[in-house]
JSON list of N, CA and C in Angstrom, two decimals:
[
{"chain": "L", "resi": 1, "resn": "MET", "atom": "N", "xyz": [0.84, -1.09, 0.04]},
{"chain": "L", "resi": 1, "resn": "MET", "atom": "CA", "xyz": [-0.09, 0.03, 0.21]},
{"chain": "L", "resi": 1, "resn": "MET", "atom": "C", "xyz": [0.83, 1.23, -0.08]},
{"chain": "L", "resi": 2, "resn": "ASP", "atom": "N", "xyz": [0.81, 2.13, -0.99]},
{"chain": "L", "resi": 2, "resn": "ASP", "atom": "CA", "xyz": [1.51, 3.27, -1.07]},
{"chain": "L", "resi": 2, "resn": "ASP", "atom": "C", "xyz": [1.18, 4.39, -0.23]},
{"chain": "L", "resi": 3, "resn": "ASP", "atom": "N", "xyz": [-0.11, 4.38, 0.36]},
{"chain": "L", "resi": 3, "resn": "ASP", "atom": "CA", "xyz": [-0.60, 5.31, 1.05]},
{"chain": "L", "resi": 3, "resn": "ASP", "atom": "C", "xyz": [-0.61, 5.18, 2.41]},
{"chain": "L", "resi": 4, "resn": "VAL", "atom": "N", "xyz": [0.27, 4.20, 2.92]},
{"chain": "L", "resi": 4, "resn": "VAL", "atom": "CA", "xyz": [0.22, 4.00, 4.27]},
{"chain": "L", "resi": 4, "resn": "VAL", "atom": "C", "xyz": [1.74, 4.69, 4.65]},
{"chain": "L", "resi": 5, "resn": "LEU", "atom": "N", "xyz": [1.57, 5.51, 5.86]},
{"chain": "L", "resi": 5, "resn": "LEU", "atom": "CA", "xyz": [2.83, 5.94, 6.42]},
{"chain": "L", "resi": 5, "resn": "LEU", "atom": "C", "xyz": [2.95, 5.44, 7.86]},
{"chain": "L", "resi": 6, "resn": "THR", "atom": "N", "xyz": [4.18, 4.77, 8.34]},
{"chain": "L", "resi": 6, "resn": "THR", "atom": "CA", "xyz": [4.39, 4.13, 9.58]},
{"chain": "L", "resi": 6, "resn": "THR", "atom": "C", "xyz": [5.24, 4.85, 10.48]},
{"chain": "L", "resi": 7, "resn": "ARG", "atom": "N", "xyz": [5.05, 5.19, 11.53]},
{"chain": "L", "resi": 7, "resn": "ARG", "atom": "CA", "xyz": [5.92, 5.92, 12.64]},
{"chain": "L", "resi": 7, "resn": "ARG", "atom": "C", "xyz": [6.02, 5.22, 13.85]},
{"chain": "L", "resi": 8, "resn": "LEU", "atom": "N", "xyz": [7.13, 4.91, 14.40]},
{"chain": "L", "resi": 8, "resn": "LEU", "atom": "CA", "xyz": [7.11, 4.67, 15.81]},
{"chain": "L", "resi": 8, "resn": "LEU", "atom": "C", "xyz": [7.23, 5.84, 16.97]},
{"chain": "L", "resi": 9, "resn": "ILE", "atom": "N", "xyz": [6.15, 5.76, 17.77]},
{"chain": "L", "resi": 9, "resn": "ILE", "atom": "CA", "xyz": [6.10, 6.87, 18.66]},
{"chain": "L", "resi": 9, "resn": "ILE", "atom": "C", "xyz": [5.84, 6.15, 20.07]},
{"chain": "L", "resi": 10, "resn": "ASP", "atom": "N", "xyz": [6.01, 6.90, 21.37]},
{"chain": "L", "resi": 10, "resn": "ASP", "atom": "CA", "xyz": [5.42, 6.64, 22.40]},
{"chain": "L", "resi": 10, "resn": "ASP", "atom": "C", "xyz": [4.16, 6.92, 22.56]},
{"chain": "L", "resi": 11, "resn": "LEU", "atom": "N", "xyz": [3.49, 5.86, 22.97]},
{"chain": "L", "resi": 11, "resn": "LEU", "atom": "CA", "xyz": [2.00, 5.91, 23.17]},
{"chain": "L", "resi": 11, "resn": "LEU", "atom": "C", "xyz": [1.96, 5.50, 24.54]},
{"chain": "L", "resi": 12, "resn": "PRO", "atom": "N", "xyz": [0.57, 5.57, 25.17]},
{"chain": "L", "resi": 12, "resn": "PRO", "atom": "CA", "xyz": [0.34, 5.03, 26.39]},
{"chain": "L", "resi": 12, "resn": "PRO", "atom": "C", "xyz": [0.50, 3.51, 26.46]},
{"chain": "L", "resi": 13, "resn": "ASP", "atom": "N", "xyz": [0.83, 2.92, 27.43]},
{"chain": "L", "resi": 13, "resn": "ASP", "atom": "CA", "xyz": [0.90, 1.40, 27.38]},
{"chain": "L", "resi": 13, "resn": "ASP", "atom": "C", "xyz": [-0.21, 0.73, 26.97]},
{"chain": "L", "resi": 14, "resn": "THR", "atom": "N", "xyz": [-1.51, 1.18, 27.29]},
{"chain": "L", "resi": 14, "resn": "THR", "atom": "CA", "xyz": [-2.65, 0.43, 26.69]},
{"chain": "L", "resi": 14, "resn": "THR", "atom": "C", "xyz": [-2.96, 0.54, 25.24]},
{"chain": "L", "resi": 15, "resn": "VAL", "atom": "N", "xyz": [-2.26, 1.35, 24.55]},
{"chain": "L", "resi": 15, "resn": "VAL", "atom": "CA", "xyz": [-2.51, 1.69, 23.09]},
{"chain": "L", "resi": 15, "resn": "VAL", "atom": "C", "xyz": [-1.26, 1.19, 22.39]},
{"chain": "L", "resi": 16, "resn": "PRO", "atom": "N", "xyz": [-1.57, -0.17, 21.68]},
{"chain": "L", "resi": 16, "resn": "PRO", "atom": "CA", "xyz": [-0.32, -0.68, 20.73]},
{"chain": "L", "resi": 16, "resn": "PRO", "atom": "C", "xyz": [-0.21, 0.05, 19.48]},
{"chain": "L", "resi": 17, "resn": "ALA", "atom": "N", "xyz": [-1.29, 0.73, 18.88]},
{"chain": "L", "resi": 17, "resn": "ALA", "atom": "CA", "xyz": [-1.07, 1.30, 17.80]},
{"chain": "L", "resi": 17, "resn": "ALA", "atom": "C", "xyz": [-2.44, 2.18, 17.49]},
{"chain": "L", "resi": 18, "resn": "VAL", "atom": "N", "xyz": [-2.36, 3.15, 16.64]},
{"chain": "L", "resi": 18, "resn": "VAL", "atom": "CA", "xyz": [-3.51, 3.78, 16.09]},
{"chain": "L", "resi": 18, "resn": "VAL", "atom": "C", "xyz": [-3.26, 4.41, 14.67]},
{"chain": "L", "resi": 19, "resn": "THR", "atom": "N", "xyz": [-4.23, 4.46, 13.95]},
{"chain": "L", "resi": 19, "resn": "THR", "atom": "CA", "xyz": [-4.23, 4.94, 12.57]},
{"chain": "L", "resi": 19, "resn": "THR", "atom": "C", "xyz": [-5.15, 6.13, 12.43]},
{"chain": "L", "resi": 20, "resn": "VAL", "atom": "N", "xyz": [-4.53, 7.03, 11.64]},
{"chain": "L", "resi": 20, "resn": "VAL", "atom": "CA", "xyz": [-5.14, 8.41, 11.45]},
{"chain": "L", "resi": 20, "resn": "VAL", "atom": "C", "xyz": [-5.07, 8.60, 9.77]},
{"chain": "L", "resi": 21, "resn": "LEU", "atom": "N", "xyz": [-6.46, 8.87, 9.34]},
{"chain": "L", "resi": 21, "resn": "LEU", "atom": "CA", "xyz": [-6.51, 9.18, 7.82]},
{"chain": "L", "resi": 21, "resn": "LEU", "atom": "C", "xyz": [-6.23, 10.76, 8.00]},
{"chain": "L", "resi": 22, "resn": "ASP", "atom": "N", "xyz": [-5.39, 11.16, 6.83]},
{"chain": "L", "resi": 22, "resn": "ASP", "atom": "CA", "xyz": [-5.17, 12.70, 6.85]},
{"chain": "L", "resi": 22, "resn": "ASP", "atom": "C", "xyz": [-5.86, 13.16, 5.77]},
{"chain": "L", "resi": 23, "resn": "GLU", "atom": "N", "xyz": [-5.75, 14.54, 5.68]},
{"chain": "L", "resi": 23, "resn": "GLU", "atom": "CA", "xyz": [-6.49, 15.07, 4.52]},
{"chain": "L", "resi": 23, "resn": "GLU", "atom": "C", "xyz": [-6.07, 14.72, 3.09]},
{"chain": "L", "resi": 24, "resn": "ASP", "atom": "N", "xyz": [-5.00, 14.27, 2.81]},
{"chain": "L", "resi": 24, "resn": "ASP", "atom": "CA", "xyz": [-4.51, 13.80, 1.55]},
{"chain": "L", "resi": 24, "resn": "ASP", "atom": "C", "xyz": [-4.89, 12.47, 1.42]},
{"chain": "L", "resi": 25, "resn": "GLY", "atom": "N", "xyz": [-5.66, 11.79, 2.28]},
{"chain": "L", "resi": 25, "resn": "GLY", "atom": "CA", "xyz": [-6.18, 10.27, 2.02]},
{"chain": "L", "resi": 25, "resn": "GLY", "atom": "C", "xyz": [-5.13, 9.26, 2.36]},
{"chain": "L", "resi": 26, "resn": "ASN", "atom": "N", "xyz": [-3.86, 9.77, 3.12]},
{"chain": "L", "resi": 26, "resn": "ASN", "atom": "CA", "xyz": [-2.91, 8.83, 3.71]},
{"chain": "L", "resi": 26, "resn": "ASN", "atom": "C", "xyz": [-3.27, 8.10, 5.02]},
{"chain": "L", "resi": 27, "resn": "TYR", "atom": "N", "xyz": [-2.98, 7.00, 5.12]},
{"chain": "L", "resi": 27, "resn": "TYR", "atom": "CA", "xyz": [-3.11, 6.22, 6.58]},
{"chain": "L", "resi": 27, "resn": "TYR", "atom": "C", "xyz": [-1.83, 6.40, 7.12]},
{"chain": "L", "resi": 28, "resn": "ASN", "atom": "N", "xyz": [-2.05, 7.35, 8.21]},
{"chain": "L", "resi": 28, "resn": "ASN", "atom": "CA", "xyz": [-0.75, 7.25, 9.29]},
{"chain": "L", "resi": 28, "resn": "ASN", "atom": "C", "xyz": [-0.95, 6.49, 10.40]},
{"chain": "L", "resi": 29, "resn": "VAL", "atom": "N", "xyz": [-0.08, 5.29, 10.37]},
{"chain": "L", "resi": 29, "resn": "VAL", "atom": "CA", "xyz": [0.01, 4.27, 11.40]},
{"chain": "L", "resi": 29, "resn": "VAL", "atom": "C", "xyz": [1.00, 4.65, 12.35]},
{"chain": "L", "resi": 30, "resn": "TYR", "atom": "N", "xyz": [0.67, 4.99, 13.49]},
{"chain": "L", "resi": 30, "resn": "TYR", "atom": "CA", "xyz": [1.54, 5.03, 14.72]},
{"chain": "L", "resi": 30, "resn": "TYR", "atom": "C", "xyz": [1.67, 3.90, 15.70]},
{"chain": "L", "resi": 31, "resn": "ILE", "atom": "N", "xyz": [2.74, 3.26, 15.64]},
{"chain": "L", "resi": 31, "resn": "ILE", "atom": "CA", "xyz": [3.19, 2.09, 16.54]},
{"chain": "L", "resi": 31, "resn": "ILE", "atom": "C", "xyz": [3.77, 2.36, 17.81]},
{"chain": "L", "resi": 32, "resn": "ASN", "atom": "N", "xyz": [3.34, 1.83, 18.74]},
{"chain": "L", "resi": 32, "resn": "ASN", "atom": "CA", "xyz": [3.86, 2.13, 20.00]},
{"chain": "L", "resi": 32, "resn": "ASN", "atom": "C", "xyz": [5.32, 1.82, 20.19]},
{"chain": "L", "resi": 33, "resn": "ALA", "atom": "N", "xyz": [6.33, 2.53, 20.47]},
{"chain": "L", "resi": 33, "resn": "ALA", "atom": "CA", "xyz": [7.63, 2.16, 20.36]},
{"chain": "L", "resi": 33, "resn": "ALA", "atom": "C", "xyz": [8.09, 1.49, 21.72]},
{"chain": "L", "resi": 34, "resn": "ARG", "atom": "N", "xyz": [7.24, 1.30, 22.57]},
{"chain": "L", "resi": 34, "resn": "ARG", "atom": "CA", "xyz": [7.33, 0.73, 23.69]},
{"chain": "L", "resi": 34, "resn": "ARG", "atom": "C", "xyz": [7.32, -0.80, 23.64]},
{"chain": "L", "resi": 35, "resn": "LEU", "atom": "N", "xyz": [6.62, -1.18, 22.62]},
{"chain": "L", "resi": 35, "resn": "LEU", "atom": "CA", "xyz": [6.46, -2.58, 22.27]},
{"chain": "L", "resi": 35, "resn": "LEU", "atom": "C", "xyz": [7.51, -3.36, 21.94]},
{"chain": "L", "resi": 36, "resn": "SER", "atom": "N", "xyz": [7.49, -4.76, 22.13]},
{"chain": "L", "resi": 36, "resn": "SER", "atom": "CA", "xyz": [8.56, -5.56, 21.41]},
{"chain": "L", "resi": 36, "resn": "SER", "atom": "C", "xyz": [8.42, -5.50, 19.91]},
{"chain": "L", "resi": 37, "resn": "ASN", "atom": "N", "xyz": [9.68, -6.00, 19.31]},
{"chain": "L", "resi": 37, "resn": "ASN", "atom": "CA", "xyz": [9.44, -6.09, 17.76]},
{"chain": "L", "resi": 37, "resn": "ASN", "atom": "C", "xyz": [8.16, -6.89, 17.19]},
{"chain": "L", "resi": 38, "resn": "ASP", "atom": "N", "xyz": [8.01, -8.24, 18.01]},
{"chain": "L", "resi": 38, "resn": "ASP", "atom": "CA", "xyz": [6.90, -9.13, 17.83]},
{"chain": "L", "resi": 38, "resn": "ASP", "atom": "C", "xyz": [5.57, -8.37, 17.85]},
{"chain": "L", "resi": 39, "resn": "ASN", "atom": "N", "xyz": [5.39, -7.62, 19.01]},
{"chain": "L", "resi": 39, "resn": "ASN", "atom": "CA", "xyz": [4.19, -7.01, 19.39]},
{"chain": "L", "resi": 39, "resn": "ASN", "atom": "C", "xyz": [4.03, -5.62, 18.27]},
{"chain": "L", "resi": 40, "resn": "ARG", "atom": "N", "xyz": [5.14, -5.08, 17.99]},
{"chain": "L", "resi": 40, "resn": "ARG", "atom": "CA", "xyz": [4.92, -4.01, 16.97]},
{"chain": "L", "resi": 40, "resn": "ARG", "atom": "C", "xyz": [4.31, -4.62, 15.53]},
{"chain": "L", "resi": 41, "resn": "ARG", "atom": "N", "xyz": [4.75, -5.82, 15.22]},
{"chain": "L", "resi": 41, "resn": "ARG", "atom": "CA", "xyz": [4.61, -6.57, 13.98]},
{"chain": "L", "resi": 41, "resn": "ARG", "atom": "C", "xyz": [2.91, -6.69, 13.94]},
{"chain": "L", "resi": 42, "resn": "ILE", "atom": "N", "xyz": [2.44, -7.36, 15.22]},
{"chain": "L", "resi": 42, "resn": "ILE", "atom": "CA", "xyz": [1.12, -7.86, 15.47]},
{"chain": "L", "resi": 42, "resn": "ILE", "atom": "C", "xyz": [0.35, -6.34, 15.16]},
{"chain": "L", "resi": 43, "resn": "ALA", "atom": "N", "xyz": [0.56, -5.19, 16.15]},
{"chain": "L", "resi": 43, "resn": "ALA", "atom": "CA", "xyz": [-0.16, -4.04, 16.09]},
{"chain": "L", "resi": 43, "resn": "ALA", "atom": "C", "xyz": [-0.19, -3.58, 14.65]},
{"chain": "L", "resi": 44, "resn": "PHE", "atom": "N", "xyz": [0.98, -3.59, 13.92]},
{"chain": "L", "resi": 44, "resn": "PHE", "atom": "CA", "xyz": [0.79, -3.10, 12.66]},
{"chain": "L", "resi": 44, "resn": "PHE", "atom": "C", "xyz": [-0.02, -3.73, 11.50]},
{"chain": "L", "resi": 45, "resn": "GLU", "atom": "N", "xyz": [-0.12, -5.03, 11.79]},
{"chain": "L", "resi": 45, "resn": "GLU", "atom": "CA", "xyz": [-1.12, -6.06, 11.10]},
{"chain": "L", "resi": 45, "resn": "GLU", "atom": "C", "xyz": [-2.51, -5.81, 11.44]},
{"chain": "L", "resi": 46, "resn": "HIS", "atom": "N", "xyz": [-2.70, -5.55, 12.49]},
{"chain": "L", "resi": 46, "resn": "HIS", "atom": "CA", "xyz": [-4.10, -5.19, 13.18]},
{"chain": "L", "resi": 46, "resn": "HIS", "atom": "C", "xyz": [-4.53, -4.02, 12.40]},
{"chain": "L", "resi": 47, "resn": "GLU", "atom": "N", "xyz": [-3.76, -2.88, 12.37]},
{"chain": "L", "resi": 47, "resn": "GLU", "atom": "CA", "xyz": [-4.17, -1.70, 11.76]},
{"chain": "L", "resi": 47, "resn": "GLU", "atom": "C", "xyz": [-4.41, -1.83, 10.11]},
{"chain": "L", "resi": 48, "resn": "LEU", "atom": "N", "xyz": [-3.47, -2.65, 9.71]},
{"chain": "L", "resi": 48, "resn": "LEU", "atom": "CA", "xyz": [-3.62, -3.06, 8.30]},
{"chain": "L", "resi": 48, "resn": "LEU", "atom": "C", "xyz": [-5.00, -3.48, 7.96]},
{"chain": "L", "resi": 49, "resn": "LYS", "atom": "N", "xyz": [-5.69, -4.32, 8.79]},
{"chain": "L", "resi": 49, "resn": "LYS", "atom": "CA", "xyz": [-6.81, -5.11, 8.75]},
{"chain": "L", "resi": 49, "resn": "LYS", "atom": "C", "xyz": [-8.00, -4.01, 8.66]},
{"chain": "L", "resi": 50, "resn": "HIS", "atom": "N", "xyz": [-7.76, -3.03, 9.51]},
{"chain": "L", "resi": 50, "resn": "HIS", "atom": "CA", "xyz": [-8.78, -1.91, 9.58]},
{"chain": "L", "resi": 50, "resn": "HIS", "atom": "C", "xyz": [-8.58, -1.18, 8.31]},
{"chain": "L", "resi": 51, "resn": "ILE", "atom": "N", "xyz": [-7.63, -0.97, 7.71]},
{"chain": "L", "resi": 51, "resn": "ILE", "atom": "CA", "xyz": [-7.46, -0.30, 6.43]},
{"chain": "L", "resi": 51, "resn": "ILE", "atom": "C", "xyz": [-8.10, -1.17, 5.30]},
{"chain": "L", "resi": 52, "resn": "LYS", "atom": "N", "xyz": [-7.70, -2.37, 5.17]},
{"chain": "L", "resi": 52, "resn": "LYS", "atom": "CA", "xyz": [-8.07, -3.22, 4.16]},
{"chain": "L", "resi": 52, "resn": "LYS", "atom": "C", "xyz": [-9.64, -3.46, 4.27]},
{"chain": "L", "resi": 53, "resn": "LYS", "atom": "N", "xyz": [-10.22, -3.49, 5.31]},
{"chain": "L", "resi": 53, "resn": "LYS", "atom": "CA", "xyz": [-11.72, -3.63, 5.46]},
{"chain": "L", "resi": 53, "resn": "LYS", "atom": "C", "xyz": [-12.38, -2.30, 5.69]},
{"chain": "L", "resi": 54, "resn": "SER", "atom": "N", "xyz": [-11.85, -1.28, 5.30]},
{"chain": "L", "resi": 54, "resn": "SER", "atom": "CA", "xyz": [-12.37, -0.01, 5.03]},
{"chain": "L", "resi": 54, "resn": "SER", "atom": "C", "xyz": [-13.12, 0.55, 6.36]},
{"chain": "L", "resi": 55, "resn": "HIS", "atom": "N", "xyz": [-12.54, 0.54, 7.38]},
{"chain": "L", "resi": 55, "resn": "HIS", "atom": "CA", "xyz": [-13.22, 0.74, 8.85]},
{"chain": "L", "resi": 55, "resn": "HIS", "atom": "C", "xyz": [-13.18, 2.19, 8.80]},
{"chain": "L", "resi": 56, "resn": "PHE", "atom": "N", "xyz": [-12.32, 2.87, 8.09]},
{"chain": "L", "resi": 56, "resn": "PHE", "atom": "CA", "xyz": [-12.54, 4.45, 8.07]},
{"chain": "L", "resi": 56, "resn": "PHE", "atom": "C", "xyz": [-13.64, 5.08, 7.30]},
{"chain": "L", "resi": 57, "resn": "TYR", "atom": "N", "xyz": [-14.53, 4.19, 6.75]},
{"chain": "L", "resi": 57, "resn": "TYR", "atom": "CA", "xyz": [-15.54, 4.60, 5.93]},
{"chain": "L", "resi": 57, "resn": "TYR", "atom": "C", "xyz": [-16.65, 3.93, 6.21]},
{"chain": "L", "resi": 58, "resn": "THR", "atom": "N", "xyz": [-16.93, 3.53, 7.49]},
{"chain": "L", "resi": 58, "resn": "THR", "atom": "CA", "xyz": [-18.01, 2.54, 7.65]},
{"chain": "L", "resi": 58, "resn": "THR", "atom": "C", "xyz": [-18.88, 3.13, 8.88]},
{"chain": "L", "resi": 59, "resn": "ASP", "atom": "N", "xyz": [-20.16, 2.89, 9.10]},
{"chain": "L", "resi": 59, "resn": "ASP", "atom": "CA", "xyz": [-20.95, 3.27, 10.19]},
{"chain": "L", "resi": 59, "resn": "ASP", "atom": "C", "xyz": [-21.07, 2.10, 11.25]},
{"chain": "L", "resi": 60, "resn": "LYS", "atom": "N", "xyz": [-20.31, 0.98, 10.98]},
{"chain": "L", "resi": 60, "resn": "LYS", "atom": "CA", "xyz": [-20.05, -0.03, 11.79]},
{"chain": "L", "resi": 60, "resn": "LYS", "atom": "C", "xyz": [-19.88, 0.34, 13.12]},
{"chain": "L", "resi": 61, "resn": "PRO", "atom": "N", "xyz": [-20.44, -0.17, 14.39]},
{"chain": "L", "resi": 61, "resn": "PRO", "atom": "CA", "xyz": [-19.71, 0.08, 15.84]},
{"chain": "L", "resi": 61, "resn": "PRO", "atom": "C", "xyz": [-18.42, -0.25, 15.78]},
{"chain": "L", "resi": 62, "resn": "VAL", "atom": "N", "xyz": [-17.73, 0.52, 16.82]},
{"chain": "L", "resi": 62, "resn": "VAL", "atom": "CA", "xyz": [-16.34, 0.34, 16.86]},
{"chain": "L", "resi": 62, "resn": "VAL", "atom": "C", "xyz": [-15.99, -1.20, 17.30]},
{"chain": "L", "resi": 63, "resn": "GLN", "atom": "N", "xyz": [-16.75, -1.69, 18.32]},
{"chain": "L", "resi": 63, "resn": "GLN", "atom": "CA", "xyz": [-16.51, -3.11, 18.62]},
{"chain": "L", "resi": 63, "resn": "GLN", "atom": "C", "xyz": [-16.56, -4.13, 17.59]},
{"chain": "L", "resi": 64, "resn": "GLU", "atom": "N", "xyz": [-17.49, -3.89, 16.50]},
{"chain": "L", "resi": 64, "resn": "GLU", "atom": "CA", "xyz": [-17.45, -4.72, 15.61]},
{"chain": "L", "resi": 64, "resn": "GLU", "atom": "C", "xyz": [-16.15, -4.86, 14.65]},
{"chain": "L", "resi": 65, "resn": "CYS", "atom": "N", "xyz": [-15.79, -3.35, 14.41]},
{"chain": "L", "resi": 65, "resn": "CYS", "atom": "CA", "xyz": [-14.58, -3.20, 13.77]},
{"chain": "L", "resi": 65, "resn": "CYS", "atom": "C", "xyz": [-13.41, -4.03, 14.31]},
{"chain": "L", "resi": 66, "resn": "GLU", "atom": "N", "xyz": [-13.43, -3.86, 15.70]},
{"chain": "L", "resi": 66, "resn": "GLU", "atom": "CA", "xyz": [-12.27, -4.46, 16.42]},
{"chain": "L", "resi": 66, "resn": "GLU", "atom": "C", "xyz": [-12.29, -5.89, 16.21]},
{"chain": "L", "resi": 67, "resn": "ARG", "atom": "N", "xyz": [-13.47, -6.53, 16.22]},
{"chain": "L", "resi": 67, "resn": "ARG", "atom": "CA", "xyz": [-13.75, -7.83, 16.27]},
{"chain": "L", "resi": 67, "resn": "ARG", "atom": "C", "xyz": [-13.11, -8.37, 14.74]},
{"chain": "L", "resi": 68, "resn": "GLU", "atom": "N", "xyz": [-13.42, -7.63, 13.76]},
{"chain": "L", "resi": 68, "resn": "GLU", "atom": "CA", "xyz": [-13.02, -8.05, 12.30]},
{"chain": "L", "resi": 68, "resn": "GLU", "atom": "C", "xyz": [-11.47, -7.82, 12.37]},
{"chain": "L", "resi": 69, "resn": "ALA", "atom": "N", "xyz": [-10.78, -6.76, 12.91]},
{"chain": "L", "resi": 69, "resn": "ALA", "atom": "CA", "xyz": [-9.45, -6.73, 12.79]},
{"chain": "L", "resi": 69, "resn": "ALA", "atom": "C", "xyz": [-8.81, -7.68, 13.72]},
{"chain": "L", "resi": 70, "resn": "ASN", "atom": "N", "xyz": [-9.48, -8.20, 14.63]},
{"chain": "L", "resi": 70, "resn": "ASN", "atom": "CA", "xyz": [-8.85, -9.22, 15.64]},
{"chain": "L", "resi": 70, "resn": "ASN", "atom": "C", "xyz": [-8.85, -10.68, 15.07]},
{"chain": "L", "resi": 71, "resn": "SER", "atom": "N", "xyz": [-9.72, -10.93, 13.85]},
{"chain": "L", "resi": 71, "resn": "SER", "atom": "CA", "xyz": [-9.97, -12.08, 13.30]},
{"chain": "L", "resi": 71, "resn": "SER", "atom": "C", "xyz": [-8.80, -12.51, 12.51]},
{"chain": "L", "resi": 72, "resn": "LEU", "atom": "N", "xyz": [-8.61, -13.88, 12.46]},
{"chain": "L", "resi": 72, "resn": "LEU", "atom": "CA", "xyz": [-7.50, -14.53, 11.81]},
{"chain": "L", "resi": 72, "resn": "LEU", "atom": "C", "xyz": [-7.60, -14.48, 10.26]},
{"chain": "L", "resi": 73, "resn": "ILE", "atom": "N", "xyz": [-8.73, -14.13, 9.85]},
{"chain": "L", "resi": 73, "resn": "ILE", "atom": "CA", "xyz": [-9.14, -14.21, 8.34]},
{"chain": "L", "resi": 73, "resn": "ILE", "atom": "C", "xyz": [-9.04, -12.78, 7.89]}
]
């Protein structure tokens, strides 16, 4: 995906990652720098699922989007 920008930043311990859609249509994925490399990868893959499933353009409840992003499929 060309429109995904990823950065490591310090986030609260309870936040592994967050994605923000900017005005140019880019997805800015912020990964918690405090995580281990394995957990960073898991957090990044989780955020990619949100992007691939178009969760930024849906009226689905957040809980449903999280269930989808946590699924193995």
